[in-house]
mmCIF file of C-alpha atoms in Angstrom:
data_model
loop_
_atom_site.group_PDB
_atom_site.id
_atom_site.type_symbol
_atom_site.label_atom_id
_atom_site.label_comp_id
_atom_site.label_asym_id
_atom_site.label_seq_id
_atom_site.Cartn_x
_atom_site.Cartn_y
_atom_site.Cartn_z
ATOM 1 C CA UNK A 28 -66.280 16.017 -10.828
ATOM 2 C CA UNK A 29 -66.719 17.492 -7.373
ATOM 3 C CA UNK A 30 -67.976 21.050 -7.299
ATOM 4 C CA UNK A 31 -67.956 23.766 -4.658
ATOM 5 C CA UNK A 32 -68.796 27.451 -4.510
ATOM 6 C CA UNK A 33 -68.067 29.423 -1.359
ATOM 7 C CA UNK A 34 -69.090 33.080 -0.995
ATOM 8 C CA UNK A 35 -68.409 35.407 1.929
ATOM 9 C CA UNK A 36 -68.549 39.198 2.055
ATOM 10 C CA UNK A 37 -68.779 39.532 -1.728
ATOM 11 C CA UNK A 38 -65.786 37.270 -2.449
ATOM 12 C CA UNK A 39 -66.377 33.972 -4.233
ATOM 13 C CA UNK A 40 -64.221 30.864 -4.577
ATOM 14 C CA UNK A 41 -65.317 28.040 -6.852
ATOM 15 C CA UNK A 42 -63.919 24.919 -8.491
ATOM 16 C CA UNK A 43 -65.604 25.703 -11.829
ATOM 17 C CA UNK A 44 -65.016 28.751 -14.014
ATOM 18 C CA UNK A 45 -67.223 29.217 -17.079
ATOM 19 C CA UNK A 46 -68.539 25.683 -16.531
ATOM 20 C CA UNK A 47 -65.081 24.072 -16.697
ATOM 21 C CA UNK A 48 -62.947 22.541 -13.961
ATOM 22 C CA UNK A 49 -60.287 24.872 -12.550
ATOM 23 C CA UNK A 50 -57.114 22.881 -11.753
ATOM 24 C CA UNK A 51 -55.774 25.746 -9.607
ATOM 25 C CA UNK A 52 -58.861 25.842 -7.381
ATOM 26 C CA UNK A 53 -58.489 25.747 -3.611
ATOM 27 C CA UNK A 54 -58.549 22.370 -1.872
ATOM 28 C CA UNK A 55 -61.799 22.255 0.098
ATOM 29 C CA UNK A 56 -62.806 19.617 2.646
ATOM 30 C CA UNK A 57 -66.471 19.500 3.691
ATOM 31 C CA UNK A 58 -67.854 17.323 6.473
ATOM 32 C CA UNK A 59 -71.509 18.346 6.502
ATOM 33 C CA UNK A 60 -74.347 16.426 8.144
ATOM 34 C CA UNK A 61 -77.832 16.659 6.676
ATOM 35 C CA UNK A 62 -80.424 16.538 9.443
ATOM 36 C CA UNK A 63 -83.791 18.120 10.190
ATOM 37 C CA UNK A 64 -83.406 21.752 11.282
ATOM 38 C CA UNK A 65 -84.572 21.069 14.847
ATOM 39 C CA UNK A 66 -81.646 18.693 15.490
ATOM 40 C CA UNK A 67 -78.238 20.090 16.339
ATOM 41 C CA UNK A 68 -75.318 18.990 14.231
ATOM 42 C CA UNK A 69 -71.607 19.596 13.952
ATOM 43 C CA UNK A 70 -69.564 19.652 10.808
ATOM 44 C CA UNK A 71 -66.448 21.213 9.398
ATOM 45 C CA UNK A 72 -65.412 23.234 6.381
ATOM 46 C CA UNK A 73 -61.655 23.452 5.791
ATOM 47 C CA UNK A 74 -60.038 25.418 2.961
ATOM 48 C CA UNK A 75 -56.386 24.879 1.982
ATOM 49 C CA UNK A 76 -54.421 27.231 -0.254
ATOM 50 C CA UNK A 77 -55.862 30.623 0.673
ATOM 51 C CA UNK A 78 -53.352 33.394 -0.174
ATOM 52 C CA UNK A 79 -51.403 34.750 2.821
ATOM 53 C CA UNK A 80 -52.460 38.364 2.203
ATOM 54 C CA UNK A 81 -56.118 37.307 2.538
ATOM 55 C CA UNK A 82 -55.563 35.280 5.714
ATOM 56 C CA UNK A 83 -53.675 38.177 7.320
ATOM 57 C CA UNK A 84 -56.927 40.185 7.172
ATOM 58 C CA UNK A 85 -59.124 37.484 8.718
ATOM 59 C CA UNK A 86 -60.970 39.989 10.937
ATOM 60 C CA UNK A 87 -62.822 41.090 7.767
ATOM 61 C CA UNK A 88 -64.512 37.671 7.694
ATOM 62 C CA UNK A 89 -65.303 37.285 11.406
ATOM 63 C CA UNK A 90 -69.026 36.812 12.066
ATOM 64 C CA UNK A 91 -69.957 37.361 8.399
ATOM 65 C CA UNK A 92 -72.717 35.328 6.742
ATOM 66 C CA UNK A 93 -71.611 32.977 3.982
ATOM 67 C CA UNK A 94 -73.075 30.615 1.412
ATOM 68 C CA UNK A 95 -71.702 27.193 0.584
ATOM 69 C CA UNK A 96 -72.716 25.111 -2.409
ATOM 70 C CA UNK A 97 -71.344 21.666 -3.072
ATOM 71 C CA UNK A 98 -72.118 18.744 -5.292
ATOM 72 C CA UNK A 99 -71.108 17.072 -8.509
ATOM 73 C CA UNK A 100 -70.653 18.555 -11.967
ATOM 74 C CA UNK A 101 -70.571 16.615 -15.247
ATOM 75 C CA UNK A 102 -67.345 15.065 -16.487
ATOM 76 C CA UNK A 103 -64.026 13.838 -15.178
ATOM 77 C CA UNK A 104 -60.919 15.939 -14.533
ATOM 78 C CA UNK A 105 -59.216 14.559 -17.654
ATOM 79 C CA UNK A 106 -62.296 14.106 -19.851
ATOM 80 C CA UNK A 107 -62.656 16.013 -23.088
ATOM 81 C CA UNK A 108 -65.842 17.618 -24.335
ATOM 82 C CA UNK A 109 -67.797 15.522 -26.811
#
């Protein structure tokens, strides 16, 4: 299962809640290159499904530091715990 956690200005969005997949999580597309720090790189981070009232206040997020975590978590979307 793909996993992401995005935090900016004290707000956090994640695809896992209490260690379980959240079907209502935002759709996140990450195109991130992993290179040595002395080499420039371009990538993109696109989030779909952000509520309109949050987007209307986008100036709150301008030039703010953020953290992005991504990877894989155990299990499949339809798997049951064993």
